[in-house]
mmCIF file with all atom_site columns, C-alpha atoms in Angstrom:
data_model
loop_
_atom_site.group_PDB
_atom_site.id
_atom_site.type_symbol
_atom_site.label_atom_id
_atom_site.label_alt_id
_atom_site.label_comp_id
_atom_site.label_asym_id
_atom_site.label_entity_id
_atom_site.label_seq_id
_atom_site.pdbx_PDB_ins_code
_atom_site.Cartn_x
_atom_site.Cartn_y
_atom_site.Cartn_z
_atom_site.occupancy
_atom_site.B_iso_or_equiv
_atom_site.pdbx_formal_charge
_atom_site.auth_seq_id
_atom_site.auth_comp_id
_atom_site.auth_asym_id
_atom_site.auth_atom_id
_atom_site.pdbx_PDB_model_num
ATOM 1   C CA . GLU A 1 1   ? 110.625 93.365  124.899 1.00 96.00 ? 23  GLU A CA 1
ATOM 2   C CA . VAL A 1 2   ? 108.863 93.590  121.669 1.00 97.00 ? 24  VAL A CA 1
ATOM 3   C CA . GLN A 1 3   ? 110.305 96.547  119.586 1.00 98.00 ? 25  GLN A CA 1
ATOM 4   C CA . LEU A 1 4   ? 109.335 97.643  116.268 1.00 98.00 ? 26  LEU A CA 1
ATOM 5   C CA . LEU A 1 5   ? 111.218 100.511 114.891 1.00 98.00 ? 27  LEU A CA 1
ATOM 6   C CA . GLU A 1 6   ? 109.744 102.001 111.250 1.00 98.00 ? 28  GLU A CA 1
ATOM 7   C CA . SER A 1 7   ? 112.239 104.300 108.919 1.00 97.00 ? 29  SER A CA 1
ATOM 8   C CA . GLY A 1 8   ? 112.402 105.249 105.798 1.00 98.00 ? 30  GLY A CA 1
ATOM 9   C CA . GLY A 1 9   ? 109.124 108.134 105.671 1.00 97.00 ? 31  GLY A CA 1
ATOM 10  C CA . GLY A 1 10  ? 109.066 111.294 104.326 1.00 98.00 ? 32  GLY A CA 1
ATOM 11  C CA . LEU A 1 11  ? 107.895 113.592 101.685 1.00 98.00 ? 33  LEU A CA 1
ATOM 12  C CA . VAL A 1 12  ? 108.083 112.161 98.182  1.00 98.00 ? 34  VAL A CA 1
ATOM 13  C CA . GLN A 1 13  ? 106.400 113.757 94.945  1.00 98.00 ? 35  GLN A CA 1
ATOM 14  C CA . PRO A 1 14  ? 103.375 112.155 93.331  1.00 98.00 ? 36  PRO A CA 1
ATOM 15  C CA . GLY A 1 15  ? 104.337 109.020 91.367  1.00 98.00 ? 37  GLY A CA 1
ATOM 16  C CA . GLY A 1 16  ? 107.401 108.688 93.065  1.00 98.00 ? 38  GLY A CA 1
ATOM 17  C CA . SER A 1 17  ? 108.813 105.889 95.360  1.00 98.00 ? 39  SER A CA 1
ATOM 18  C CA . LEU A 1 18  ? 109.705 105.302 98.638  1.00 98.00 ? 40  LEU A CA 1
ATOM 19  C CA . ARG A 1 19  ? 110.985 101.976 100.653 1.00 98.00 ? 41  ARG A CA 1
ATOM 20  C CA . LEU A 1 20  ? 109.615 102.027 104.448 1.00 98.00 ? 42  LEU A CA 1
ATOM 21  C CA . SER A 1 21  ? 111.912 99.429  106.501 1.00 98.00 ? 43  SER A CA 1
ATOM 22  C CA . CYS A 1 22  ? 110.689 98.048  110.068 1.00 98.00 ? 44  CYS A CA 1
ATOM 23  C CA . GLU A 1 23  ? 113.152 96.281  112.299 1.00 98.00 ? 45  GLU A CA 1
ATOM 24  C CA . ALA A 1 24  ? 112.359 93.704  114.720 1.00 98.00 ? 46  ALA A CA 1
ATOM 25  C CA . SER A 1 25  ? 113.394 92.647  118.106 1.00 98.00 ? 47  SER A CA 1
ATOM 26  C CA . GLY A 1 26  ? 112.737 90.918  121.030 1.00 97.00 ? 48  GLY A CA 1
ATOM 27  C CA . PHE A 1 27  ? 110.902 88.037  119.354 1.00 97.00 ? 49  PHE A CA 1
ATOM 28  C CA . THR A 1 28  ? 111.544 85.114  116.892 1.00 96.00 ? 50  THR A CA 1
ATOM 29  C CA . PHE A 1 29  ? 110.930 87.066  113.682 1.00 97.00 ? 51  PHE A CA 1
ATOM 30  C CA . ARG A 1 30  ? 110.849 84.392  111.246 1.00 96.00 ? 52  ARG A CA 1
ATOM 31  C CA . ASN A 1 31  ? 107.757 82.690  113.555 1.00 95.00 ? 53  ASN A CA 1
ATOM 32  C CA . TYR A 1 32  ? 105.335 85.478  112.856 1.00 96.00 ? 54  TYR A CA 1
ATOM 33  C CA . ALA A 1 33  ? 103.491 86.874  109.980 1.00 97.00 ? 55  ALA A CA 1
ATOM 34  C CA . MET A 1 34  ? 103.832 91.056  109.633 1.00 98.00 ? 56  MET A CA 1
ATOM 35  C CA . SER A 1 35  ? 101.838 93.571  108.224 1.00 98.00 ? 57  SER A CA 1
ATOM 36  C CA . TRP A 1 36  ? 101.794 97.247  107.278 1.00 98.00 ? 58  TRP A CA 1
ATOM 37  C CA . VAL A 1 37  ? 98.989  99.248  108.759 1.00 98.00 ? 59  VAL A CA 1
ATOM 38  C CA . ARG A 1 38  ? 98.400  102.967 107.653 1.00 98.00 ? 60  ARG A CA 1
ATOM 39  C CA . GLN A 1 39  ? 96.380  105.946 109.191 1.00 98.00 ? 61  GLN A CA 1
ATOM 40  C CA . ALA A 1 40  ? 95.724  109.093 107.054 1.00 98.00 ? 62  ALA A CA 1
ATOM 41  C CA . THR A 1 41  ? 95.686  112.493 109.836 1.00 97.00 ? 63  THR A CA 1
ATOM 42  C CA . GLY A 1 42  ? 92.314  112.641 111.539 1.00 96.00 ? 64  GLY A CA 1
ATOM 43  C CA . LYS A 1 43  ? 91.165  109.217 109.640 1.00 97.00 ? 65  LYS A CA 1
ATOM 44  C CA . GLY A 1 44  ? 90.656  105.310 110.757 1.00 98.00 ? 66  GLY A CA 1
ATOM 45  C CA . LEU A 1 45  ? 93.157  102.760 110.650 1.00 98.00 ? 67  LEU A CA 1
ATOM 46  C CA . GLU A 1 46  ? 93.532  100.791 106.710 1.00 98.00 ? 68  GLU A CA 1
ATOM 47  C CA . TRP A 1 47  ? 95.221  97.257  106.475 1.00 98.00 ? 69  TRP A CA 1
ATOM 48  C CA . VAL A 1 48  ? 97.712  97.787  103.703 1.00 98.00 ? 70  VAL A CA 1
ATOM 49  C CA . SER A 1 49  ? 99.461  94.501  103.117 1.00 98.00 ? 71  SER A CA 1
ATOM 50  C CA . GLY A 1 50  ? 100.706 91.496  105.119 1.00 97.00 ? 72  GLY A CA 1
ATOM 51  C CA . THR A 1 51  ? 103.595 88.679  104.832 1.00 97.00 ? 73  THR A CA 1
ATOM 52  C CA . SER A 1 52  ? 103.729 84.762  106.290 1.00 96.00 ? 74  SER A CA 1
ATOM 53  C CA . GLY A 1 53  ? 106.240 84.430  108.465 1.00 95.00 ? 75  GLY A CA 1
ATOM 54  C CA . ASN A 1 54  ? 108.403 82.937  105.883 1.00 95.00 ? 76  ASN A CA 1
ATOM 55  C CA . GLY A 1 55  ? 107.526 85.323  103.496 1.00 96.00 ? 77  GLY A CA 1
ATOM 56  C CA . ARG A 1 56  ? 106.390 82.980  100.531 1.00 97.00 ? 78  ARG A CA 1
ATOM 57  C CA . SER A 1 57  ? 102.455 84.572  101.260 1.00 96.00 ? 79  SER A CA 1
ATOM 58  C CA . THR A 1 58  ? 101.858 88.232  100.654 1.00 98.00 ? 80  THR A CA 1
ATOM 59  C CA . TYR A 1 59  ? 98.535  90.170  100.632 1.00 97.00 ? 81  TYR A CA 1
ATOM 60  C CA . TYR A 1 60  ? 97.577  93.536  99.902  1.00 98.00 ? 82  TYR A CA 1
ATOM 61  C CA . ALA A 1 61  ? 94.487  95.922  99.998  1.00 98.00 ? 83  ALA A CA 1
ATOM 62  C CA . ASP A 1 62  ? 92.799  96.694  96.963  1.00 97.00 ? 84  ASP A CA 1
ATOM 63  C CA . SER A 1 63  ? 94.283  100.239 97.022  1.00 97.00 ? 85  SER A CA 1
ATOM 64  C CA . VAL A 1 64  ? 97.995  99.670  96.868  1.00 98.00 ? 86  VAL A CA 1
ATOM 65  C CA . GLU A 1 65  ? 97.364  96.102  95.019  1.00 98.00 ? 87  GLU A CA 1
ATOM 66  C CA . GLY A 1 66  ? 100.209 96.290  91.649  1.00 98.00 ? 88  GLY A CA 1
ATOM 67  C CA . ARG A 1 67  ? 102.026 99.519  93.258  1.00 98.00 ? 89  ARG A CA 1
ATOM 68  C CA . PHE A 1 68  ? 103.202 98.346  96.715  1.00 98.00 ? 90  PHE A CA 1
ATOM 69  C CA . THR A 1 69  ? 105.014 95.443  97.303  1.00 98.00 ? 91  THR A CA 1
ATOM 70  C CA . ILE A 1 70  ? 105.909 94.043  100.926 1.00 98.00 ? 92  ILE A CA 1
ATOM 71  C CA . SER A 1 71  ? 108.894 91.482  101.456 1.00 98.00 ? 93  SER A CA 1
ATOM 72  C CA . ARG A 1 72  ? 110.867 90.847  104.990 1.00 98.00 ? 94  ARG A CA 1
ATOM 73  C CA . ASP A 1 73  ? 114.525 89.339  105.566 1.00 98.00 ? 95  ASP A CA 1
ATOM 74  C CA . ASN A 1 74  ? 114.386 87.088  108.161 1.00 98.00 ? 96  ASN A CA 1
ATOM 75  C CA . SER A 1 75  ? 118.269 86.990  108.446 1.00 98.00 ? 97  SER A CA 1
ATOM 76  C CA . LYS A 1 76  ? 118.198 90.865  109.316 1.00 98.00 ? 98  LYS A CA 1
ATOM 77  C CA . ASN A 1 77  ? 114.884 90.827  111.156 1.00 98.00 ? 99  ASN A CA 1
ATOM 78  C CA . LYS A 1 78  ? 113.804 93.228  108.855 1.00 98.00 ? 100 LYS A CA 1
ATOM 79  C CA . LEU A 1 79  ? 110.483 93.898  107.244 1.00 98.00 ? 101 LEU A CA 1
ATOM 80  C CA . TYR A 1 80  ? 109.843 96.028  103.997 1.00 98.00 ? 102 TYR A CA 1
ATOM 81  C CA . LEU A 1 81  ? 107.429 97.842  102.261 1.00 98.00 ? 103 LEU A CA 1
ATOM 82  C CA . GLN A 1 82  ? 107.944 99.175  98.614  1.00 98.00 ? 104 GLN A CA 1
ATOM 83  C CA . MET A 1 83  ? 106.027 101.426 97.247  1.00 98.00 ? 105 MET A CA 1
ATOM 84  C CA . HIS A 1 84  ? 105.618 103.033 93.890  1.00 98.00 ? 106 HIS A CA 1
ATOM 85  C CA . SER A 1 85  ? 103.368 105.418 92.121  1.00 98.00 ? 107 SER A CA 1
ATOM 86  C CA . LEU A 1 86  ? 102.793 107.250 95.035  1.00 98.00 ? 108 LEU A CA 1
ATOM 87  C CA . ARG A 1 87  ? 99.563  109.340 95.078  1.00 98.00 ? 109 ARG A CA 1
ATOM 88  C CA . ALA A 1 88  ? 98.516  111.759 97.392  1.00 98.00 ? 110 ALA A CA 1
ATOM 89  C CA . GLU A 1 89  ? 96.045  109.658 98.961  1.00 98.00 ? 111 GLU A CA 1
ATOM 90  C CA . ASP A 1 90  ? 98.594  107.501 100.325 1.00 98.00 ? 112 ASP A CA 1
ATOM 91  C CA . THR A 1 91  ? 99.725  110.154 102.799 1.00 98.00 ? 113 THR A CA 1
ATOM 92  C CA . ALA A 1 92  ? 99.325  108.582 106.071 1.00 98.00 ? 114 ALA A CA 1
ATOM 93  C CA . VAL A 1 93  ? 101.591 107.363 109.063 1.00 98.00 ? 115 VAL A CA 1
ATOM 94  C CA . TYR A 1 94  ? 102.453 103.704 108.274 1.00 98.00 ? 116 TYR A CA 1
ATOM 95  C CA . TYR A 1 95  ? 102.712 101.765 111.023 1.00 98.00 ? 117 TYR A CA 1
ATOM 96  C CA . CYS A 1 96  ? 104.916 97.987  111.108 1.00 98.00 ? 118 CYS A CA 1
ATOM 97  C CA . ALA A 1 97  ? 102.314 95.455  112.551 1.00 98.00 ? 119 ALA A CA 1
ATOM 98  C CA . LYS A 1 98  ? 103.362 92.345  114.336 1.00 98.00 ? 120 LYS A CA 1
ATOM 99  C CA . GLU A 1 99  ? 100.697 89.514  114.298 1.00 96.00 ? 121 GLU A CA 1
ATOM 100 C CA . ALA A 1 100 ? 99.506  87.507  116.754 1.00 93.00 ? 122 ALA A CA 1
ATOM 101 C CA . CYS A 1 101 ? 99.079  83.904  115.493 1.00 90.00 ? 123 CYS A CA 1
ATOM 102 C CA . SER A 1 102 ? 98.481  80.221  116.560 1.00 88.00 ? 124 SER A CA 1
ATOM 103 C CA . SER A 1 103 ? 99.924  77.526  115.019 1.00 84.00 ? 125 SER A CA 1
ATOM 104 C CA . THR A 1 104 ? 96.801  77.969  112.342 1.00 86.00 ? 126 THR A CA 1
ATOM 105 C CA . ASN A 1 105 ? 95.608  81.078  112.182 1.00 89.00 ? 127 ASN A CA 1
ATOM 106 C CA . CYS A 1 106 ? 96.503  84.687  113.448 1.00 92.00 ? 128 CYS A CA 1
ATOM 107 C CA . TYR A 1 107 ? 94.286  86.985  115.263 1.00 93.00 ? 129 TYR A CA 1
ATOM 108 C CA . GLY A 1 108 ? 94.936  90.260  115.549 1.00 94.00 ? 130 GLY A CA 1
ATOM 109 C CA . VAL A 1 109 ? 98.146  92.696  115.987 1.00 96.00 ? 131 VAL A CA 1
ATOM 110 C CA . ASP A 1 110 ? 99.318  92.361  119.713 1.00 96.00 ? 132 ASP A CA 1
ATOM 111 C CA . TYR A 1 111 ? 102.482 94.853  118.851 1.00 97.00 ? 133 TYR A CA 1
ATOM 112 C CA . TRP A 1 112 ? 102.936 98.037  116.775 1.00 98.00 ? 134 TRP A CA 1
ATOM 113 C CA . GLY A 1 113 ? 105.616 100.359 115.852 1.00 98.00 ? 135 GLY A CA 1
ATOM 114 C CA . GLN A 1 114 ? 105.292 104.071 116.628 1.00 97.00 ? 136 GLN A CA 1
ATOM 115 C CA . GLY A 1 115 ? 104.806 104.743 113.327 1.00 97.00 ? 137 GLY A CA 1
ATOM 116 C CA . THR A 1 116 ? 106.427 106.557 109.850 1.00 98.00 ? 138 THR A CA 1
ATOM 117 C CA . LEU A 1 117 ? 104.721 109.518 108.211 1.00 98.00 ? 139 LEU A CA 1
ATOM 118 C CA . VAL A 1 118 ? 105.092 109.332 104.324 1.00 98.00 ? 140 VAL A CA 1
ATOM 119 C CA . THR A 1 119 ? 103.220 112.269 102.677 1.00 98.00 ? 141 THR A CA 1
ATOM 120 C CA . VAL A 1 120 ? 103.229 112.456 99.057  1.00 98.00 ? 142 VAL A CA 1
ATOM 121 C CA . SER A 1 121 ? 102.662 116.092 97.647  1.00 97.00 ? 143 SER A CA 1
ATOM 122 C CA . SER A 1 122 ? 104.301 118.085 95.078  1.00 96.00 ? 144 SER A CA 1
ATOM 123 C CA . ASP B 2 1   ? 86.224  92.350  99.784  1.00 96.00 ? 24  ASP B CA 1
ATOM 124 C CA . ILE B 2 2   ? 84.573  92.180  103.628 1.00 97.00 ? 25  ILE B CA 1
ATOM 125 C CA . GLN B 2 3   ? 83.267  95.726  104.792 1.00 98.00 ? 26  GLN B CA 1
ATOM 126 C CA . MET B 2 4   ? 83.278  96.308  108.439 1.00 98.00 ? 27  MET B CA 1
ATOM 127 C CA . THR B 2 5   ? 80.924  98.703  109.714 1.00 98.00 ? 28  THR B CA 1
ATOM 128 C CA . GLN B 2 6   ? 80.932  100.229 113.405 1.00 98.00 ? 29  GLN B CA 1
ATOM 129 C CA . SER B 2 7   ? 78.260  102.297 115.106 1.00 97.00 ? 30  SER B CA 1
ATOM 130 C CA . PRO B 2 8   ? 77.854  104.747 116.427 1.00 97.00 ? 31  PRO B CA 1
ATOM 131 C CA . SER B 2 9   ? 81.006  106.640 114.806 1.00 98.00 ? 32  SER B CA 1
ATOM 132 C CA . THR B 2 10  ? 80.812  108.831 118.036 1.00 98.00 ? 33  THR B CA 1
ATOM 133 C CA . LEU B 2 11  ? 79.590  108.259 121.598 1.00 97.00 ? 34  LEU B CA 1
ATOM 134 C CA . SER B 2 12  ? 79.201  110.762 124.725 1.00 97.00 ? 35  SER B CA 1
ATOM 135 C CA . ALA B 2 13  ? 79.087  108.987 127.799 1.00 96.00 ? 36  ALA B CA 1
ATOM 136 C CA . SER B 2 14  ? 79.781  109.756 131.651 1.00 96.00 ? 37  SER B CA 1
ATOM 137 C CA . ILE B 2 15  ? 82.736  107.908 133.727 1.00 96.00 ? 38  ILE B CA 1
ATOM 138 C CA . GLY B 2 16  ? 80.725  104.548 135.039 1.00 97.00 ? 39  GLY B CA 1
ATOM 139 C CA . ASP B 2 17  ? 78.251  104.507 132.241 1.00 97.00 ? 40  ASP B CA 1
ATOM 140 C CA . ARG B 2 18  ? 77.837  101.276 130.518 1.00 97.00 ? 41  ARG B CA 1
ATOM 141 C CA . VAL B 2 19  ? 78.810  101.447 126.536 1.00 97.00 ? 42  VAL B CA 1
ATOM 142 C CA . THR B 2 20  ? 78.499  99.237  123.829 1.00 98.00 ? 43  THR B CA 1
ATOM 143 C CA . ILE B 2 21  ? 79.843  99.116  120.412 1.00 98.00 ? 44  ILE B CA 1
ATOM 144 C CA . THR B 2 22  ? 78.536  97.290  117.171 1.00 98.00 ? 45  THR B CA 1
ATOM 145 C CA . CYS B 2 23  ? 80.417  95.924  114.504 1.00 98.00 ? 46  CYS B CA 1
ATOM 146 C CA . ARG B 2 24  ? 79.032  94.455  111.377 1.00 98.00 ? 47  ARG B CA 1
ATOM 147 C CA . ALA B 2 25  ? 80.384  92.398  108.951 1.00 98.00 ? 48  ALA B CA 1
ATOM 148 C CA . SER B 2 26  ? 79.076  92.273  105.388 1.00 98.00 ? 49  SER B CA 1
ATOM 149 C CA . GLN B 2 27  ? 79.540  88.663  105.191 1.00 98.00 ? 50  GLN B CA 1
ATOM 150 C CA . SER B 2 28  ? 79.928  85.984  108.072 1.00 98.00 ? 51  SER B CA 1
ATOM 151 C CA . ILE B 2 29  ? 83.303  86.237  109.750 1.00 97.00 ? 52  ILE B CA 1
ATOM 152 C CA . ASN B 2 30  ? 83.083  83.389  112.170 1.00 95.00 ? 53  ASN B CA 1
ATOM 153 C CA . SER B 2 31  ? 84.427  84.447  115.047 1.00 96.00 ? 54  SER B CA 1
ATOM 154 C CA . TRP B 2 32  ? 87.870  86.215  113.415 1.00 97.00 ? 55  TRP B CA 1
ATOM 155 C CA . LEU B 2 33  ? 87.358  89.910  114.940 1.00 98.00 ? 56  LEU B CA 1
ATOM 156 C CA . ALA B 2 34  ? 89.851  91.922  116.861 1.00 98.00 ? 57  ALA B CA 1
ATOM 157 C CA . TRP B 2 35  ? 88.691  95.207  118.740 1.00 98.00 ? 58  TRP B CA 1
ATOM 158 C CA . TYR B 2 36  ? 91.594  97.955  119.286 1.00 98.00 ? 59  TYR B CA 1
ATOM 159 C CA . GLN B 2 37  ? 91.756  101.018 121.368 1.00 98.00 ? 60  GLN B CA 1
ATOM 160 C CA . GLN B 2 38  ? 93.632  103.851 119.841 1.00 98.00 ? 61  GLN B CA 1
ATOM 161 C CA . LYS B 2 39  ? 94.466  107.561 121.743 1.00 98.00 ? 62  LYS B CA 1
ATOM 162 C CA . PRO B 2 40  ? 95.831  110.306 120.050 1.00 96.00 ? 63  PRO B CA 1
ATOM 163 C CA . GLY B 2 41  ? 98.967  110.588 118.736 1.00 95.00 ? 64  GLY B CA 1
ATOM 164 C CA . LYS B 2 42  ? 99.694  106.178 119.735 1.00 97.00 ? 65  LYS B CA 1
ATOM 165 C CA . ALA B 2 43  ? 99.438  102.898 117.986 1.00 97.00 ? 66  ALA B CA 1
ATOM 166 C CA . PRO B 2 44  ? 96.678  101.135 118.737 1.00 98.00 ? 67  PRO B CA 1
ATOM 167 C CA . LYS B 2 45  ? 96.367  98.867  121.284 1.00 98.00 ? 68  LYS B CA 1
ATOM 168 C CA . PHE B 2 46  ? 95.069  95.227  121.317 1.00 98.00 ? 69  PHE B CA 1
ATOM 169 C CA . LEU B 2 47  ? 92.052  94.519  123.249 1.00 98.00 ? 70  LEU B CA 1
ATOM 170 C CA . ILE B 2 48  ? 90.328  91.321  122.389 1.00 98.00 ? 71  ILE B CA 1
ATOM 171 C CA . TYR B 2 49  ? 90.586  88.872  119.509 1.00 97.00 ? 72  TYR B CA 1
ATOM 172 C CA . LYS B 2 50  ? 88.744  85.920  118.049 1.00 97.00 ? 73  LYS B CA 1
ATOM 173 C CA . ALA B 2 51  ? 85.400  88.002  118.984 1.00 98.00 ? 74  ALA B CA 1
ATOM 174 C CA . SER B 2 52  ? 85.121  87.414  122.892 1.00 98.00 ? 75  SER B CA 1
ATOM 175 C CA . THR B 2 53  ? 89.018  86.405  124.345 1.00 97.00 ? 76  THR B CA 1
ATOM 176 C CA . LEU B 2 54  ? 90.212  89.483  125.996 1.00 98.00 ? 77  LEU B CA 1
ATOM 177 C CA . GLU B 2 55  ? 94.063  90.078  125.707 1.00 97.00 ? 78  GLU B CA 1
ATOM 178 C CA . SER B 2 56  ? 96.470  89.646  128.272 1.00 96.00 ? 79  SER B CA 1
ATOM 179 C CA . GLY B 2 57  ? 96.527  92.922  130.656 1.00 97.00 ? 80  GLY B CA 1
ATOM 180 C CA . VAL B 2 58  ? 93.064  94.122  129.621 1.00 98.00 ? 81  VAL B CA 1
ATOM 181 C CA . PRO B 2 59  ? 90.726  94.948  132.186 1.00 97.00 ? 82  PRO B CA 1
ATOM 182 C CA . SER B 2 60  ? 88.103  93.143  132.653 1.00 97.00 ? 83  SER B CA 1
ATOM 183 C CA . ARG B 2 61  ? 85.493  95.844  131.995 1.00 98.00 ? 84  ARG B CA 1
ATOM 184 C CA . PHE B 2 62  ? 86.445  95.235  128.676 1.00 98.00 ? 85  PHE B CA 1
ATOM 185 C CA . SER B 2 63  ? 84.148  92.279  126.761 1.00 98.00 ? 86  SER B CA 1
ATOM 186 C CA . GLY B 2 64  ? 83.366  91.384  123.425 1.00 98.00 ? 87  GLY B CA 1
ATOM 187 C CA . SER B 2 65  ? 80.724  89.305  122.087 1.00 98.00 ? 88  SER B CA 1
ATOM 188 C CA . GLY B 2 66  ? 79.298  87.999  118.789 1.00 98.00 ? 89  GLY B CA 1
ATOM 189 C CA . SER B 2 67  ? 79.892  85.716  115.573 1.00 97.00 ? 90  SER B CA 1
ATOM 190 C CA . GLY B 2 68  ? 78.839  85.514  112.039 1.00 97.00 ? 91  GLY B CA 1
ATOM 191 C CA . THR B 2 69  ? 78.273  89.133  110.770 1.00 98.00 ? 92  THR B CA 1
ATOM 192 C CA . GLU B 2 70  ? 77.358  91.465  114.400 1.00 98.00 ? 93  GLU B CA 1
ATOM 193 C CA . PHE B 2 71  ? 79.324  92.165  117.142 1.00 98.00 ? 94  PHE B CA 1
ATOM 194 C CA . THR B 2 72  ? 79.842  94.264  120.036 1.00 98.00 ? 95  THR B CA 1
ATOM 195 C CA . LEU B 2 73  ? 82.477  95.606  122.613 1.00 98.00 ? 96  LEU B CA 1
ATOM 196 C CA . THR B 2 74  ? 81.263  96.414  125.702 1.00 98.00 ? 97  THR B CA 1
ATOM 197 C CA . ILE B 2 75  ? 82.579  98.570  128.597 1.00 98.00 ? 98  ILE B CA 1
ATOM 198 C CA . THR B 2 76  ? 80.801  97.805  131.648 1.00 95.00 ? 99  THR B CA 1
ATOM 199 C CA . SER B 2 77  ? 81.814  100.720 134.021 1.00 94.00 ? 100 SER B CA 1
ATOM 200 C CA . LEU B 2 78  ? 83.470  103.722 131.713 1.00 97.00 ? 101 LEU B CA 1
ATOM 201 C CA . GLN B 2 79  ? 86.803  104.857 133.319 1.00 97.00 ? 102 GLN B CA 1
ATOM 202 C CA . PRO B 2 80  ? 88.961  107.993 132.485 1.00 95.00 ? 103 PRO B CA 1
ATOM 203 C CA . ASP B 2 81  ? 91.313  105.923 130.500 1.00 96.00 ? 104 ASP B CA 1
ATOM 204 C CA . ASP B 2 82  ? 88.562  104.836 128.189 1.00 97.00 ? 105 ASP B CA 1
ATOM 205 C CA . PHE B 2 83  ? 87.924  107.551 126.399 1.00 95.00 ? 106 PHE B CA 1
ATOM 206 C CA . ALA B 2 84  ? 89.375  107.077 123.076 1.00 97.00 ? 107 ALA B CA 1
ATOM 207 C CA . THR B 2 85  ? 88.659  105.519 119.529 1.00 98.00 ? 108 THR B CA 1
ATOM 208 C CA . TYR B 2 86  ? 88.015  101.950 119.606 1.00 98.00 ? 109 TYR B CA 1
ATOM 209 C CA . TYR B 2 87  ? 88.117  99.815  115.870 1.00 98.00 ? 110 TYR B CA 1
ATOM 210 C CA . CYS B 2 88  ? 87.147  96.384  114.971 1.00 98.00 ? 111 CYS B CA 1
ATOM 211 C CA . GLN B 2 89  ? 89.101  94.155  112.339 1.00 98.00 ? 112 GLN B CA 1
ATOM 212 C CA . GLN B 2 90  ? 88.089  91.046  110.333 1.00 98.00 ? 113 GLN B CA 1
ATOM 213 C CA . TYR B 2 91  ? 90.615  88.271  110.352 1.00 96.00 ? 114 TYR B CA 1
ATOM 214 C CA . ASP B 2 92  ? 88.704  86.069  108.199 1.00 95.00 ? 115 ASP B CA 1
ATOM 215 C CA . ASP B 2 93  ? 89.842  86.756  104.706 1.00 94.00 ? 116 ASP B CA 1
ATOM 216 C CA . TYR B 2 94  ? 92.100  88.966  103.092 1.00 95.00 ? 117 TYR B CA 1
ATOM 217 C CA . PRO B 2 95  ? 92.019  91.682  102.271 1.00 96.00 ? 118 PRO B CA 1
ATOM 218 C CA . LEU B 2 96  ? 91.943  92.365  106.178 1.00 96.00 ? 119 LEU B CA 1
ATOM 219 C CA . THR B 2 97  ? 89.771  95.301  106.517 1.00 98.00 ? 120 THR B CA 1
ATOM 220 C CA . PHE B 2 98  ? 88.837  97.534  109.706 1.00 98.00 ? 121 PHE B CA 1
ATOM 221 C CA . GLY B 2 99  ? 86.036  98.936  111.031 1.00 98.00 ? 122 GLY B CA 1
ATOM 222 C CA . GLY B 2 100 ? 85.482  103.003 110.364 1.00 98.00 ? 123 GLY B CA 1
ATOM 223 C CA . GLY B 2 101 ? 86.171  103.347 114.202 1.00 98.00 ? 124 GLY B CA 1
ATOM 224 C CA . THR B 2 102 ? 83.732  104.478 117.037 1.00 98.00 ? 125 THR B CA 1
ATOM 225 C CA . LYS B 2 103 ? 84.933  107.860 119.441 1.00 98.00 ? 126 LYS B CA 1
ATOM 226 C CA . VAL B 2 104 ? 84.145  107.653 122.843 1.00 98.00 ? 127 VAL B CA 1
ATOM 227 C CA . GLU B 2 105 ? 83.954  111.045 123.881 1.00 96.00 ? 128 GLU B CA 1
ATOM 228 C CA . ILE B 2 106 ? 83.101  112.556 127.678 1.00 90.00 ? 129 ILE B CA 1
ATOM 229 C CA . LYS B 2 107 ? 79.354  113.698 127.810 1.00 89.00 ? 130 LYS B CA 1
#
């Protein structure tokens, strides 16, 4: 059974930093691209960042480019999101997401974590 | 970046109704479109990929169609479990982007 367990959320002041973690199990982690998706309260889904299975390719939404860094440790089956220069508008539930992929393309998120809440406020 | 626009933003329907949600892309995304269902307080559920392929376990009353810039999600006979918010997401290019969502409410 695929499981994605996020941790690291919490309250942080504007301008501060936070690192989210996602522990994956139930699948061969290194074989799959992974993403972070966030959702502010009462708002829609926003894709934040993604990484390839080997971690060499990383992608970011314009809203977080230069402030957030995605990484993974395939030896530990863990995905990370390092967040710097946090703003009030970064307040959201952050979901860890496993990508559904063929040998050539990814085409959706087939598994989601339960989410971890990040609140940016003074 | 590719912008995804869903319509309507809210839809009121009754049990048994046929429901159609539209998703438009700001440029061609071929068939690289996914659909999700989300209920309050829960993570989204994967419904459809490559515009029209049903994910395993998803009821056959759900279907997707379209290519290029215009796509639709159809529920042929709305069931009580289907009242939720639906999102489209493009997978043609990074950054990946979601539509704004369509809330399906009870009429």
